[in-house]
mmCIF file of C-alpha atoms in Angstrom:
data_model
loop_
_atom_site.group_PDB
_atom_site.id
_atom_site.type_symbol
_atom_site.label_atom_id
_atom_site.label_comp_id
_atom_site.label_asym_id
_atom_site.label_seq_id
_atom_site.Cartn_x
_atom_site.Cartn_y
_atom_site.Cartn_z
ATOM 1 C CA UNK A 1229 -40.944 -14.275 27.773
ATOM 2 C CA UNK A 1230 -38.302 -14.086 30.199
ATOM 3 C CA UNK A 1231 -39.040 -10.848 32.466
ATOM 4 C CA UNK A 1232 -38.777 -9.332 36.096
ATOM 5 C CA UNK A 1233 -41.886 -7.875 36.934
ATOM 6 C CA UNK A 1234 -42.435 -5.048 39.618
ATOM 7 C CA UNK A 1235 -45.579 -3.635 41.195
ATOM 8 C CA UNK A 1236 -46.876 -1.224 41.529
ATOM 9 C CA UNK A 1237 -45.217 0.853 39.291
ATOM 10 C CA UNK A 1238 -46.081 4.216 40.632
ATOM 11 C CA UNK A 1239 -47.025 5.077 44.530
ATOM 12 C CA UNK A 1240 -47.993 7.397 46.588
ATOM 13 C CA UNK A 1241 -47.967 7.261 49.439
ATOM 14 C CA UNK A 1242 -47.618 9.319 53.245
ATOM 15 C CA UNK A 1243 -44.669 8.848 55.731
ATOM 16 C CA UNK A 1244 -45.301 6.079 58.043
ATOM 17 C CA UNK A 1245 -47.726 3.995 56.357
ATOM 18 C CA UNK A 1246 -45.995 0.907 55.490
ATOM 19 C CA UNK A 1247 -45.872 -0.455 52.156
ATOM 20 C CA UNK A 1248 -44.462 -3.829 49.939
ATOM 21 C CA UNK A 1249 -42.821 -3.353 45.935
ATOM 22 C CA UNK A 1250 -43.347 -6.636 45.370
ATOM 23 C CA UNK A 1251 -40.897 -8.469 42.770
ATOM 24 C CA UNK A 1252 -41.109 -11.543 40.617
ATOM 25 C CA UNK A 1253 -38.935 -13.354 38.186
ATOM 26 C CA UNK A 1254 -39.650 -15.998 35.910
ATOM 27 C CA UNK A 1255 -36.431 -17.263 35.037
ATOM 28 C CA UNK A 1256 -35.605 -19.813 37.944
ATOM 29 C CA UNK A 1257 -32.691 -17.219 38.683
ATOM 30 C CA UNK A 1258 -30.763 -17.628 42.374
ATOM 31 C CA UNK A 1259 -29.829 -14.209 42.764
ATOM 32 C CA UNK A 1260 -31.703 -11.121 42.831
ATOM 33 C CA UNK A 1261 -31.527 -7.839 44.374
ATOM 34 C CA UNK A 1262 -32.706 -4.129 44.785
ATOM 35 C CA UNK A 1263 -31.389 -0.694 43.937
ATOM 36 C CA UNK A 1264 -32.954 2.791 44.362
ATOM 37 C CA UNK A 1265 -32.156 5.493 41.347
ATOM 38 C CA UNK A 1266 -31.843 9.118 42.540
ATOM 39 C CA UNK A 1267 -30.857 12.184 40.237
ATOM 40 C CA UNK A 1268 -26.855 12.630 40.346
ATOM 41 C CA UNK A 1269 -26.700 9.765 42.518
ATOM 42 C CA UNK A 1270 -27.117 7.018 39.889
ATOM 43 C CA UNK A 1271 -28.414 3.200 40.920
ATOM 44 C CA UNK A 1272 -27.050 2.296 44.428
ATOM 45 C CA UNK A 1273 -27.968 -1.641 45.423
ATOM 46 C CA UNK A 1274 -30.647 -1.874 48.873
ATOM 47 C CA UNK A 1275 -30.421 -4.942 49.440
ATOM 48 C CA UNK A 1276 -29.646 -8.487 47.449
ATOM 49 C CA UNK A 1277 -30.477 -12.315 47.984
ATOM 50 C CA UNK A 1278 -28.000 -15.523 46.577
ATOM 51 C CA UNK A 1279 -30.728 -17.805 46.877
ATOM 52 C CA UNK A 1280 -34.098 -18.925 49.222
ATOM 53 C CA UNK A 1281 -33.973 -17.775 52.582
ATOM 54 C CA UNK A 1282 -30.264 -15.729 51.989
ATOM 55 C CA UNK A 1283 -30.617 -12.059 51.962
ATOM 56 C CA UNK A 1284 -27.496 -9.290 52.986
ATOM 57 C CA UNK A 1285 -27.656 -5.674 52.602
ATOM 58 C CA UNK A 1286 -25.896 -3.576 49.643
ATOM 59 C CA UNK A 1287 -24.976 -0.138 50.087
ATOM 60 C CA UNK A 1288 -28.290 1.152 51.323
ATOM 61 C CA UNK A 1289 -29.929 -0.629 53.231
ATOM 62 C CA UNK A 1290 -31.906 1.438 55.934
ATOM 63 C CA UNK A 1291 -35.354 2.135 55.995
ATOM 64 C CA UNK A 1292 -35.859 -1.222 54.274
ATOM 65 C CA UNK A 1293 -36.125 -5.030 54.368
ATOM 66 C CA UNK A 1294 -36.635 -7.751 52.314
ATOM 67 C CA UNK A 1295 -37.537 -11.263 52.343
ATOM 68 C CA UNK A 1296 -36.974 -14.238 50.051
ATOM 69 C CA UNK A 1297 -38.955 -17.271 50.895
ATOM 70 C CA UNK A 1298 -39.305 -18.235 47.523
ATOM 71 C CA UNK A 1299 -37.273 -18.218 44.575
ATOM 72 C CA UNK A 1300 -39.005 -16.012 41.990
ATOM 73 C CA UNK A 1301 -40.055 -13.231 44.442
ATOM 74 C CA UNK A 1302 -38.358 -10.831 46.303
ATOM 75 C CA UNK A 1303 -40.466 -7.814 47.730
ATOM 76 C CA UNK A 1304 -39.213 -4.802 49.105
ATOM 77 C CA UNK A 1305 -40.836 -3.562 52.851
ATOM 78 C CA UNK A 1306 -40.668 -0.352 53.559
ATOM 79 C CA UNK A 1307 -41.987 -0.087 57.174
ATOM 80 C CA UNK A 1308 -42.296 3.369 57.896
ATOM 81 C CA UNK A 1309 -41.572 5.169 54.913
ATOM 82 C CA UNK A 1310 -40.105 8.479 54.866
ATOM 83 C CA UNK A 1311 -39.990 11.464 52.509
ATOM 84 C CA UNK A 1312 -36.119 10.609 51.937
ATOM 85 C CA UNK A 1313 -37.190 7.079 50.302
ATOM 86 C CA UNK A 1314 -38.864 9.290 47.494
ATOM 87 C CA UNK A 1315 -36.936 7.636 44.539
ATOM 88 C CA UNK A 1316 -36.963 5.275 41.478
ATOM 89 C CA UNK A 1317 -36.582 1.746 42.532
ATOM 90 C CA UNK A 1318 -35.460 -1.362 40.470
ATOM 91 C CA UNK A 1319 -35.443 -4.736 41.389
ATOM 92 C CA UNK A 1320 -32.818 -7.253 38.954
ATOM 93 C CA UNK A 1321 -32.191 -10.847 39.109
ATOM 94 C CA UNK A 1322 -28.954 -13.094 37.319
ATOM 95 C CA UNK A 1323 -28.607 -16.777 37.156
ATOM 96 C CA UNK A 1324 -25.459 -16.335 38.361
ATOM 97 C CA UNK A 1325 -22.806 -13.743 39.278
ATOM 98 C CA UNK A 1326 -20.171 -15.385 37.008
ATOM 99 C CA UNK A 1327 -18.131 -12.316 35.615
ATOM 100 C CA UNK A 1328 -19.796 -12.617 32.716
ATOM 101 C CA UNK A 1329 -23.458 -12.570 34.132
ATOM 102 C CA UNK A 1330 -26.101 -10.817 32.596
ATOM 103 C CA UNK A 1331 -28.688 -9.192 35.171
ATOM 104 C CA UNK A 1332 -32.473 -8.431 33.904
ATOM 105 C CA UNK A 1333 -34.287 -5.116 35.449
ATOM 106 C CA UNK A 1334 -37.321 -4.705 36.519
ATOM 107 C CA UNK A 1335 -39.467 -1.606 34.347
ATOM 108 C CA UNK A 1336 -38.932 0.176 38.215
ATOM 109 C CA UNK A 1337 -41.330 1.367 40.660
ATOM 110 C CA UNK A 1338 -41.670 5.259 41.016
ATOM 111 C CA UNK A 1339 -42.751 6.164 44.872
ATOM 112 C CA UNK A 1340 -43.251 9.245 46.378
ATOM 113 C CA UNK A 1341 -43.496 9.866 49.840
ATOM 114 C CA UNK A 1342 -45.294 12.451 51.401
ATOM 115 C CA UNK B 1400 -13.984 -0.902 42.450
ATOM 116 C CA UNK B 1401 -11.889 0.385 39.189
ATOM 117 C CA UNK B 1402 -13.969 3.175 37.994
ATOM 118 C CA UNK B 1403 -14.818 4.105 34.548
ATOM 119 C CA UNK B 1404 -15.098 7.540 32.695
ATOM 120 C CA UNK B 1405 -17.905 8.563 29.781
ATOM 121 C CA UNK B 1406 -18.479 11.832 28.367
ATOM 122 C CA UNK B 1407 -21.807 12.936 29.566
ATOM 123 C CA UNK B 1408 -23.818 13.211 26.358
ATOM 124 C CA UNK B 1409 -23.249 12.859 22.526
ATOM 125 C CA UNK B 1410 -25.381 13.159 19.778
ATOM 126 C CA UNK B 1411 -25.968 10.799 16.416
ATOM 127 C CA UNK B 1412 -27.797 10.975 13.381
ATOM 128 C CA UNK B 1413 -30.414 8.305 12.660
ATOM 129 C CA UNK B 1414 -28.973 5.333 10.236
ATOM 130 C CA UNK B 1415 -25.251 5.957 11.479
ATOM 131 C CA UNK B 1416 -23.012 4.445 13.133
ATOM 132 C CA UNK B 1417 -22.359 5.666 16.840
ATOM 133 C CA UNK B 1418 -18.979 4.751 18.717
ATOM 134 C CA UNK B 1419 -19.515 5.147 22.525
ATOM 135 C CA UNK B 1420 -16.290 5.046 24.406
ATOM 136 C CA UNK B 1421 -15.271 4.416 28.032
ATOM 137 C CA UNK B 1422 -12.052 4.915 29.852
ATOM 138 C CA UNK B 1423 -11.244 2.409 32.251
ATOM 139 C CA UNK B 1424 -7.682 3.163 32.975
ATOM 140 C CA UNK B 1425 -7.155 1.240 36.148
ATOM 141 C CA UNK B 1426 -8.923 -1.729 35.464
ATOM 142 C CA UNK B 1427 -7.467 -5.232 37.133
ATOM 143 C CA UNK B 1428 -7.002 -8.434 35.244
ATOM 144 C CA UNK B 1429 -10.333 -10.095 36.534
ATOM 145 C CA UNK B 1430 -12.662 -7.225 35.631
ATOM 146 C CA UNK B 1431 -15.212 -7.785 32.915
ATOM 147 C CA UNK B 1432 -16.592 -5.069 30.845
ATOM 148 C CA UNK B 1433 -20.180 -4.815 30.820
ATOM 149 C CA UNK B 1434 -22.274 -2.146 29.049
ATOM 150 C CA UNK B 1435 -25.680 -1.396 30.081
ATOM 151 C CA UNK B 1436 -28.425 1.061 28.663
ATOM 152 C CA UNK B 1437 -31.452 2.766 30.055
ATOM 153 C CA UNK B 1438 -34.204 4.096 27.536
ATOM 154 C CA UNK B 1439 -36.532 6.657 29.272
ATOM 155 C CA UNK B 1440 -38.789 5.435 31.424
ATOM 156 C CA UNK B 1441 -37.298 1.819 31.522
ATOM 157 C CA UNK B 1442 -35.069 -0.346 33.627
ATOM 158 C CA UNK B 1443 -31.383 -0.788 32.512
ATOM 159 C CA UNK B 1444 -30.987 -3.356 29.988
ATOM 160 C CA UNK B 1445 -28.062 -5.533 28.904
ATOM 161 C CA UNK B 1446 -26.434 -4.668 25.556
ATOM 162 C CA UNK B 1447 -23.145 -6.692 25.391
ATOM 163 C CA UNK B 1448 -20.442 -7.443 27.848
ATOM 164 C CA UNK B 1449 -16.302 -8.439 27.124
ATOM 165 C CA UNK B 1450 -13.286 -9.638 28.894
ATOM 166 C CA UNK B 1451 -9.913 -8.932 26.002
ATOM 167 C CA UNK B 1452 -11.338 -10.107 22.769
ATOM 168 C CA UNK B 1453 -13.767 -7.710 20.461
ATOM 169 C CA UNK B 1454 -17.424 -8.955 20.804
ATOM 170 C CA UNK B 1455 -20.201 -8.696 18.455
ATOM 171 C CA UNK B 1456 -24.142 -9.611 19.297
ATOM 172 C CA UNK B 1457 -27.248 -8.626 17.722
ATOM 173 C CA UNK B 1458 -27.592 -5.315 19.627
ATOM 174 C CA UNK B 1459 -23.596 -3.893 19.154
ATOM 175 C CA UNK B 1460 -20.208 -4.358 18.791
ATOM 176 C CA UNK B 1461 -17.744 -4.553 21.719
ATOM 177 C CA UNK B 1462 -13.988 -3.044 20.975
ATOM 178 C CA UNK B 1463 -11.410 -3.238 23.192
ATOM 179 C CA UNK B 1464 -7.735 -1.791 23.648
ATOM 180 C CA UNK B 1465 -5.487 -4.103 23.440
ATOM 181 C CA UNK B 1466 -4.071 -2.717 27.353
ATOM 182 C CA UNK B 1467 -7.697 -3.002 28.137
ATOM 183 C CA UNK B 1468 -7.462 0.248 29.416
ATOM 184 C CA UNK B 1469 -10.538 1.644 27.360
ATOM 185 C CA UNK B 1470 -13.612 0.136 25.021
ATOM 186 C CA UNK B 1471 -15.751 1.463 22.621
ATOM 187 C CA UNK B 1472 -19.317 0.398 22.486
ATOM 188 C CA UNK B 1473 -20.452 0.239 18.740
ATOM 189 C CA UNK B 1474 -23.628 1.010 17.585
ATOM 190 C CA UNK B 1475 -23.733 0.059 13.750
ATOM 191 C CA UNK B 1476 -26.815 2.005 12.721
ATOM 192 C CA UNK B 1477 -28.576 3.791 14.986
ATOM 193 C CA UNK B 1478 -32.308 4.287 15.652
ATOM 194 C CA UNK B 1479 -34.387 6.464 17.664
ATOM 195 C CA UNK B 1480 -35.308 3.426 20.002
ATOM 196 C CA UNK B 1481 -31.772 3.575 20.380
ATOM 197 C CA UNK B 1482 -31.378 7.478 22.745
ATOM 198 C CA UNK B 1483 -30.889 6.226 25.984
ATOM 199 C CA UNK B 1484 -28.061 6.526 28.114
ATOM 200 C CA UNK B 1485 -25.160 4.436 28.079
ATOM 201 C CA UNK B 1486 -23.600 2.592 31.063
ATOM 202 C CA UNK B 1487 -19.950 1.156 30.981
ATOM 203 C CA UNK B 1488 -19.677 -0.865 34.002
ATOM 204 C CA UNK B 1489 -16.420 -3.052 35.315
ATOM 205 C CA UNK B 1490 -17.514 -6.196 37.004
ATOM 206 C CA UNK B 1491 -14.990 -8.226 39.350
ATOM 207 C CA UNK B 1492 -15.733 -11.479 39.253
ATOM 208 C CA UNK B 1493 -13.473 -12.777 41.589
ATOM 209 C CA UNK B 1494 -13.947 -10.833 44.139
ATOM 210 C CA UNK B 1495 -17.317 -9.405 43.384
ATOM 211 C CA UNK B 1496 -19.457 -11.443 45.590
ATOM 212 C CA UNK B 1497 -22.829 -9.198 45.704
ATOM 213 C CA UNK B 1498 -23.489 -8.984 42.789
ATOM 214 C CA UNK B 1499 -23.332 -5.330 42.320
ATOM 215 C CA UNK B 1500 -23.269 -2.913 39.299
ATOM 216 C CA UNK B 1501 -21.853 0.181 39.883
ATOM 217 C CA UNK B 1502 -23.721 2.412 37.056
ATOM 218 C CA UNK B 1503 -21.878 6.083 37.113
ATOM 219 C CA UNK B 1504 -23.575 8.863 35.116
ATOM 220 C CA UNK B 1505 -23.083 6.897 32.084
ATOM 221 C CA UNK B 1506 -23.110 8.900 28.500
ATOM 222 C CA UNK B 1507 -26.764 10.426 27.474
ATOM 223 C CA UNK B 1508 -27.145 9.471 23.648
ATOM 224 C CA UNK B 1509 -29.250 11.389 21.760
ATOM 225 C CA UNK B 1510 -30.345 10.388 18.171
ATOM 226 C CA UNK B 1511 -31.734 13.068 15.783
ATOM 227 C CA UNK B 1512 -34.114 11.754 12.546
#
């Protein structure tokens, strides 16, 4: 079954004790990327990857990295988190970005920070 | 981006047919229409996606205007798996080089039994 699977799926955690959402595809897919949900705020993209080894930031970017040494993984770091990284996160992935292309979600990872 | 406008909620009976629509009045000549859904608890998911031409899959129908200025995502008998909300989402495919989906508040669709 063709899925993107993200884990944990719910953390708590305190503020400066780094942590990794780790990410996995099994669909052989190039891209994939990251967005946080917040209430009123809607999905807003952290970071994204084209491929192995090519990662850029979206529209959020700070207070996180990424890596993507492999193709079906792509974990989220959060060094240092802080209460403001309290959110829903989602990771997607899309065998291409085509017009067209159809991206596949994550179930999301719930983290609070305390 | 051209942005796109959904009432915030409507409401269905189970077994009917639901018409979900989306304004999308300055929408460019390369942007696809993509709609999206979110059940509680659960990632967004892909329901169908369109460029001029009506589409059909197995999950809905696609209509839209003929100026392209507005679509109608068409749920031919609802079910209660089906109350989630509803994302309409232009895509830009030429210039879009992120990948990005901008979801807005999208259209809360609740089905009663």
């Amino acid at each position: 079954e063709a899925q993107v699977t993200q884990n944990p799926r719910y953390l708590i955690t305190v503020t400066g004790k780094k942590l990794t959402v780790t990410c996995s595809q099994n669909m052989n897919h190039e891209y994939m990327s990251w967005y946080r949900q917040d209430p009123g705020l809607g999905l807003r993209q952290i970071y994204y990857s084209m491929n192995v080894e090519v990662t850029d930031k979206g529209d959020v970017p700070e207070g996180y990295k990424v890596s993507r040494k492999e193709k079906r993984n792509f974990p989220l770091i959060l060094e240092s988190p802080s209460p403001n990284q309290t959110s829903l996160y989602f990771c997607a992935s899309s065998g291409d970005l085509a017009g067209g292309n159809i991206q596949y979600f994550g179930a999301g990872t719930r983290l609070s920070v305390l | 981006d051209a942005k796109t406008t959904q009432p915030n909620s409507m409401e269905s009976n189970e077994e009917e047919p639901v018409h979900l629509p989306c304004n999308h009045s300055t929408i460019s000549g390369t942007d696809y229409i993509h709609w999206y859904r979110q059940l509680p608890s659960q990632g967004p998911e892909y329901v169908i996606h369109g460029l001029t031409s009506n589409v059909n899959n197995r999950m809905a129908s696609l209509a839209i205007a003929e100026d392209r200025k507005s679509s109608t995502l068409i749920l031919h008998r609802a079910t209660l798996r089906d109350a989630a909300v509803y994302y309409c989402i232009l895509r830009d495919w030429v210039s879009s080089n992120t990948g990005k989906l901008i979801f807005g508040q999208g259209t809360t669709l609740q089905v009663k039994p």
